Amino acid sequence: MIILGILIIKLVFGYEIDVNTFSNYLDVQIKHIHFEWLLNMEKKQINATTKYQFQVIGESINKICLDMKDLTIYQIYMSNGIIVKHTVDYPYADSDQGQRLNILLNREYKRDEFVILSIKYSIDSRSESISFMNKSQTSTKVMPYLFTQCEDAYCRSLAPLQDTPAIKQTYSATVIQKNIEATDVFMSAEESQEQFWIENHPQIDPNFTWKYKYFIQKIPIPSYLIAIVAGNLQKTPTSNGGRTFLISEPDKINEYKEELKDMEQFLQAIEQYIGSYTWGTYTIVILPPSFPYGGMENPLLTFASPTIMTKTGSGLYVAIHEMAHSWFGNTLTCVNWANMWINEGFTVFLERKASLYYYQEPDDIKLNAIIGNATMYSDILDLGSHSNFTSLHPDTTGINPQLSITEIPYEKGFQFLTFLEGIIGAEDFKFMLRSYLTTYQYKSIDQQEFQLFLLRYLYQQQVDNYSTKRYQILEYWDSWIYQPGLPPIILDFSTNKLIETQQYTISYIIAKGNQPDNYAEYFNFYPSQKKIFLEELFKKAQNKELELNVIEQIDKDLQLTIENDYELKFRWFKAILTAGDKTRFTQIAEFLGQVGTCEISCPVYKALNELDHEFAVQTFTTHYEFYHQIIRNSIQSILEKNHQIIK
């Protein structure tokens, strides 16, 4: 029935609809937005006026509906100054997806007409898209800090928008801030020398100077890629070539620059596989540690957690992944969150292809696929193998799509593409992807459109054994997309390095708390091997095979409790907590107060909660103000599972 419903929708609208927007985007669509934001970072407020250019797509309209959440709307008026009425309602009263803003237009507008209007509103600390940070929460501790996180459906708390990946628009912005609150501000757009229209000039104040900055994004992007960061910030090139840049607080910038010195080479490695980078420059912002994700691919302004800065280069796969989004996700986008794998699965595939080009280590790539598969399997177990969230096409009707986001669209999507590549052949698949990007550049599509393109491309290219390959592609297509649980085809990523790492793990287990002869091999492992070792320890802990004296010996030999690499450290803590080790609670609580990245903190909270619920709640309460709202919600869900959380 699900597939039949999707097909009916496609016949009517061309692509699947987005069930997570309240906007009437099938009737009218935003073409351009101009933001005017006056930042008050100390008070955690933004006064805003946003000007919209809409185009009527349907036959006619007399109202425009937009997504919003926890915004204060003051006034809406047309370009000729006429004030129009508006109402706000809650399509899903029991959901946290926000409200619908209904704008009643001054007349009926016909197909292809443009509607120009402006909305005056304000944003405050309730906004889920903005993190307002106090001076004490920053590294330099001299200014407050502000950053946004809009994926997947949080941009509606930044501005009233058609908050759906189906709609792409250009945007411009005027940002006004106090010189005592931010040395600089950046957006997911180019800095502009043109001074855009400003409706409200702030009053002169002798205690500070107002600073103005202007931005323009000429490439249409979906609303979730609108981003801003402000604070005590500095920007510097990362390497020769003039394309790659770094932004961070000044005290960290030289350290980060050294670790990111190969960013231009990363970009070239991706281009070698997929084709030219079309966005001009590429800038990465290393945010404060409360950023809830490893990275976020905002165009021209990738956000990244400082957890990727390990001083060993082991975290740079995150930088490559976010860079790869410039092709998949930013240039070619999923039409709704049910098709998120079209963003993430393709990006993981490209990330690993580029990493192979750059590092020339096939075993390392296979090991990373194994690690990803293990994380996906854990998510499937948590959700339940029959949950539709474990498919590549989750149904998010009536709920926040964030609840469906796991490693599944990343890793099952990657495996599906690897499966297709195995049928088509590596070279043909590469050139198919290049053509796919060219065909749908700056557009949003669904998985059915990808299937149609793939088969059409293979036919037009007259590939060998077309009929056989077409049959093999279609035979399992619906199972890959709609079937919950594990992939329908199990792919082989085995390598001798995996066997070597598993044997190393066993050597510690059978040593029964003594030092094994081969303990020093760890220091020559790939970063991926070290992760595999720790995941193997976690499995041993789950099977009650990891004894406390073994934990003590491993830590004595490998110093994992004081490890600088967060990707290793969280796996170590997850394993020892699962084994029942309570002797490192102090270090674990300290660790959880240093990193707000969900994929690192949440597995540790889960293991801690299962071992000692009260201490887990106490730790969460202690660090509550440090965490971003997104990770607060995730941790609270963990703590509430099988317990009554202490409020």
Tab-separated table of C-alpha atoms in Angstrom, residues 182-407:
chain	number	residue	atom	x	y	z
A	182	ALA	CA	31.379	39.493	17.637
A	183	THR	CA	34.579	40.245	15.781
A	184	ASP	CA	33.093	38.673	12.684
A	185	VAL	CA	30.106	36.861	11.253
A	186	PHE	CA	29.860	34.363	8.393
A	187	MET	CA	27.029	32.698	6.478
A	188	SER	CA	26.554	29.850	4.000
A	189	ALA	CA	26.905	32.435	1.244
A	190	GLU	CA	29.519	34.672	-0.335
A	191	GLU	CA	30.429	37.920	1.365
A	192	SER	CA	29.080	40.790	-0.729
A	193	GLN	CA	30.490	44.255	-1.310
A	194	GLU	CA	27.005	45.405	-2.273
A	195	GLN	CA	25.170	47.015	0.624
A	196	PHE	CA	21.655	45.635	0.612
A	197	TRP	CA	18.502	47.441	1.591
A	198	ILE	CA	18.188	47.967	5.353
A	199	GLU	CA	14.766	48.712	6.779
A	200	ASN	CA	15.653	49.463	10.390
A	201	HIS	CA	18.918	51.157	11.297
A	202	PRO	CA	19.758	50.550	14.974
A	203	GLN	CA	20.245	53.554	17.220
A	204	ILE	CA	23.745	54.899	17.837
A	205	ASP	CA	25.160	53.857	21.222
A	206	PRO	CA	28.405	55.299	22.688
A	207	ASN	CA	29.265	51.974	24.360
A	208	PHE	CA	29.832	50.080	21.136
A	209	THR	CA	29.848	50.253	17.326
A	210	TRP	CA	27.338	48.550	15.071
A	211	LYS	CA	28.991	46.453	12.355
A	212	TYR	CA	27.258	45.595	9.067
A	213	LYS	CA	27.970	42.617	6.875
A	214	TYR	CA	26.329	41.569	3.609
A	215	PHE	CA	25.989	38.139	2.002
A	216	ILE	CA	24.658	36.664	-1.236
A	217	GLN	CA	24.000	33.016	-2.138
A	218	LYS	CA	23.451	32.921	-5.899
A	219	ILE	CA	22.989	29.144	-6.138
A	220	PRO	CA	19.520	27.899	-5.100
A	221	ILE	CA	19.698	25.880	-1.877
A	222	PRO	CA	17.110	24.239	0.405
A	223	SER	CA	16.270	26.034	3.650
A	224	TYR	CA	18.136	23.553	5.861
A	225	LEU	CA	21.428	24.782	4.363
A	226	ILE	CA	20.939	28.380	5.533
A	227	ALA	CA	23.545	28.945	8.243
A	228	ILE	CA	25.185	31.683	10.298
A	229	VAL	CA	27.999	31.785	12.848
A	230	ALA	CA	29.123	34.814	14.873
A	231	GLY	CA	31.622	35.387	17.669
A	232	ASN	CA	35.325	35.910	18.245
A	233	LEU	CA	36.256	34.445	14.887
A	234	GLN	CA	39.234	34.460	12.561
A	235	LYS	CA	39.529	33.193	8.978
A	236	THR	CA	42.684	31.897	7.303
A	237	PRO	CA	43.643	29.879	4.188
A	238	THR	CA	44.442	26.241	4.979
A	239	SER	CA	46.759	25.526	2.073
A	240	ASN	CA	47.953	26.712	-1.317
A	241	GLY	CA	45.410	26.885	-4.100
A	242	GLY	CA	43.222	29.701	-2.815
A	243	ARG	CA	40.097	27.529	-2.494
A	244	THR	CA	40.120	26.176	1.070
A	245	PHE	CA	39.789	28.171	4.267
A	246	LEU	CA	39.432	27.670	8.016
A	247	ILE	CA	37.439	29.669	10.574
A	248	SER	CA	37.803	29.245	14.321
A	249	GLU	CA	38.451	31.166	17.504
A	250	PRO	CA	41.913	32.782	17.295
A	251	ASP	CA	43.557	30.746	20.064
A	252	LYS	CA	43.023	27.490	18.157
A	253	ILE	CA	43.469	28.573	14.568
A	254	ASN	CA	47.148	27.680	14.083
A	255	GLU	CA	46.660	24.254	15.647
A	256	TYR	CA	43.631	23.544	13.474
A	257	LYS	CA	45.298	24.924	10.350
A	258	GLU	CA	48.180	22.490	10.716
A	259	GLU	CA	45.814	19.544	10.936
A	260	LEU	CA	43.759	20.749	7.950
A	261	LYS	CA	46.717	21.610	5.730
A	262	ASP	CA	45.724	18.970	3.154
A	263	MET	CA	42.175	20.267	2.531
A	264	GLU	CA	43.009	21.324	-1.021
A	265	GLN	CA	44.286	17.792	-1.697
A	266	PHE	CA	41.054	16.358	-0.263
A	267	LEU	CA	39.097	18.541	-2.682
A	268	GLN	CA	41.236	17.437	-5.601
A	269	ALA	CA	40.798	13.759	-4.636
A	270	ILE	CA	37.011	14.127	-4.754
A	271	GLU	CA	37.196	15.997	-8.068
A	272	GLN	CA	39.354	13.225	-9.493
A	273	TYR	CA	36.481	10.813	-9.023
A	274	ILE	CA	33.339	12.890	-9.524
A	275	GLY	CA	34.226	16.077	-11.423
A	276	SER	CA	34.788	19.772	-10.736
A	277	TYR	CA	33.808	21.595	-7.553
A	278	THR	CA	31.256	24.239	-8.594
A	279	TRP	CA	30.849	26.307	-5.428
A	280	GLY	CA	34.017	28.429	-5.693
A	281	THR	CA	35.733	28.340	-2.295
A	282	TYR	CA	35.387	25.848	0.531
A	283	THR	CA	35.500	26.923	4.185
A	284	ILE	CA	35.316	24.794	7.319
A	285	VAL	CA	34.360	26.271	10.701
A	286	ILE	CA	35.581	24.445	13.796
A	287	LEU	CA	32.813	25.224	16.255
A	288	PRO	CA	32.756	25.000	20.066
A	289	PRO	CA	32.408	21.461	21.453
A	290	SER	CA	28.644	21.752	22.059
A	291	PHE	CA	27.962	21.457	18.302
A	292	PRO	CA	25.625	18.426	18.146
A	293	TYR	CA	27.078	16.727	15.048
A	294	GLY	CA	30.477	15.724	13.717
A	295	GLY	CA	29.884	18.000	10.761
A	296	MET	CA	27.235	19.874	8.793
A	297	GLU	CA	27.638	20.539	5.087
A	298	ASN	CA	26.375	24.130	4.827
A	299	PRO	CA	27.582	25.332	1.384
A	300	LEU	CA	30.662	27.565	1.544
A	301	LEU	CA	30.590	27.179	5.354
A	302	THR	CA	30.916	23.607	6.586
A	303	PHE	CA	30.453	23.352	10.347
A	304	ALA	CA	32.549	20.772	12.222
A	305	SER	CA	33.002	19.651	15.796
A	306	PRO	CA	36.444	20.097	17.394
A	307	THR	CA	36.306	16.344	18.053
A	308	ILE	CA	37.605	15.821	14.499
A	309	MET	CA	40.824	17.608	15.514
A	310	THR	CA	42.717	14.655	17.008
A	311	LYS	CA	46.298	15.808	16.213
A	312	THR	CA	46.780	12.524	14.356
A	313	GLY	CA	44.604	13.214	11.309
A	314	SER	CA	42.319	10.309	12.209
A	315	GLY	CA	39.209	12.510	12.327
A	316	LEU	CA	39.637	14.047	8.902
A	317	TYR	CA	37.306	11.549	7.238
A	318	VAL	CA	34.553	13.815	8.636
A	319	ALA	CA	36.028	16.764	6.730
A	320	ILE	CA	36.142	14.674	3.547
A	321	HIS	CA	32.529	13.548	4.094
A	322	GLU	CA	31.249	17.109	4.523
A	323	MET	CA	33.260	18.236	1.516
A	324	ALA	CA	31.709	15.410	-0.538
A	325	HIS	CA	28.268	16.825	0.320
A	326	SER	CA	29.097	19.711	-2.023
A	327	TRP	CA	28.135	17.272	-4.786
A	328	PHE	CA	25.534	15.040	-3.097
A	329	GLY	CA	23.159	16.897	-0.805
A	330	ASN	CA	24.033	20.478	-1.711
A	331	THR	CA	24.102	20.271	-5.525
A	332	LEU	CA	21.682	17.347	-5.880
A	333	THR	CA	19.261	17.001	-2.972
A	334	CYS	CA	16.685	14.550	-1.667
A	335	VAL	CA	13.112	15.753	-2.232
A	336	ASN	CA	11.996	14.832	1.300
A	337	TRP	CA	13.458	13.252	4.441
A	338	ALA	CA	12.112	9.818	3.484
A	339	ASN	CA	14.768	9.932	0.745
A	340	MET	CA	17.614	11.119	2.963
A	341	TRP	CA	19.849	8.315	1.697
A	342	ILE	CA	20.006	10.221	-1.615
A	343	ASN	CA	22.006	12.810	0.343
A	344	GLU	CA	23.874	10.631	2.796
A	345	GLY	CA	24.359	7.255	1.114
A	346	PHE	CA	25.812	8.896	-1.998
A	347	THR	CA	28.036	11.104	0.152
A	348	VAL	CA	29.454	8.166	2.133
A	349	PHE	CA	30.087	6.403	-1.191
A	350	LEU	CA	31.923	9.458	-2.579
A	351	GLU	CA	33.788	10.018	0.703
A	352	ARG	CA	35.200	6.487	0.588
A	353	LYS	CA	36.078	6.716	-3.109
A	354	ALA	CA	37.935	9.987	-2.476
A	355	SER	CA	39.649	8.569	0.626
A	356	LEU	CA	40.873	5.656	-1.481
A	357	TYR	CA	42.217	8.090	-4.113
A	358	TYR	CA	43.946	10.155	-1.421
A	359	TYR	CA	45.231	7.590	1.090
A	360	GLN	CA	45.696	4.624	-1.291
A	361	GLU	CA	44.777	2.205	1.524
A	362	PRO	CA	42.027	-0.209	0.348
A	363	ASP	CA	42.052	-2.117	3.649
A	364	ASP	CA	41.402	1.067	5.606
A	365	ILE	CA	38.362	1.834	3.428
A	366	LYS	CA	36.995	-1.673	3.974
A	367	LEU	CA	37.492	-1.377	7.717
A	368	ASN	CA	35.616	1.927	7.763
A	369	ALA	CA	32.750	0.215	5.919
A	370	ILE	CA	32.780	-2.539	8.563
A	371	ILE	CA	32.665	0.055	11.363
A	372	GLY	CA	29.778	1.826	9.636
A	373	ASN	CA	27.966	-1.464	9.213
A	374	ALA	CA	28.365	-2.221	12.926
A	375	THR	CA	26.868	1.165	13.839
A	376	MET	CA	23.994	0.592	11.411
A	377	TYR	CA	23.343	-2.843	12.909
A	378	SER	CA	23.269	-1.326	16.411
A	379	ASP	CA	20.718	1.261	15.237
A	380	ILE	CA	18.578	-1.491	13.709
A	381	LEU	CA	18.606	-3.379	17.019
A	382	ASP	CA	17.672	-0.218	18.935
A	383	LEU	CA	14.776	0.604	16.613
A	384	GLY	CA	13.625	-2.977	16.135
A	385	SER	CA	14.201	-4.832	12.887
A	386	HIS	CA	10.567	-4.385	11.802
A	387	SER	CA	10.530	-0.601	12.303
A	388	ASN	CA	10.070	1.294	9.040
A	389	PHE	CA	12.798	3.636	10.327
A	390	THR	CA	15.250	0.836	9.521
A	391	SER	CA	14.369	1.032	5.828
A	392	LEU	CA	15.785	3.490	3.302
A	393	HIS	CA	12.323	5.053	3.081
A	394	PRO	CA	11.102	5.881	6.615
A	395	ASP	CA	7.592	7.244	7.088
A	396	THR	CA	7.815	10.455	9.139
A	397	THR	CA	4.184	11.557	8.837
A	398	GLY	CA	3.162	13.474	11.939
A	399	ILE	CA	6.550	13.327	13.653
A	400	ASN	CA	9.766	15.305	13.668
A	401	PRO	CA	11.917	13.724	10.928
A	402	GLN	CA	14.911	14.015	13.259
A	403	LEU	CA	13.552	10.948	15.074
A	404	SER	CA	14.218	8.828	11.981
A	405	ILE	CA	17.835	9.938	11.510
A	406	THR	CA	20.347	7.178	12.256
A	407	GLU	CA	23.340	5.660	10.486
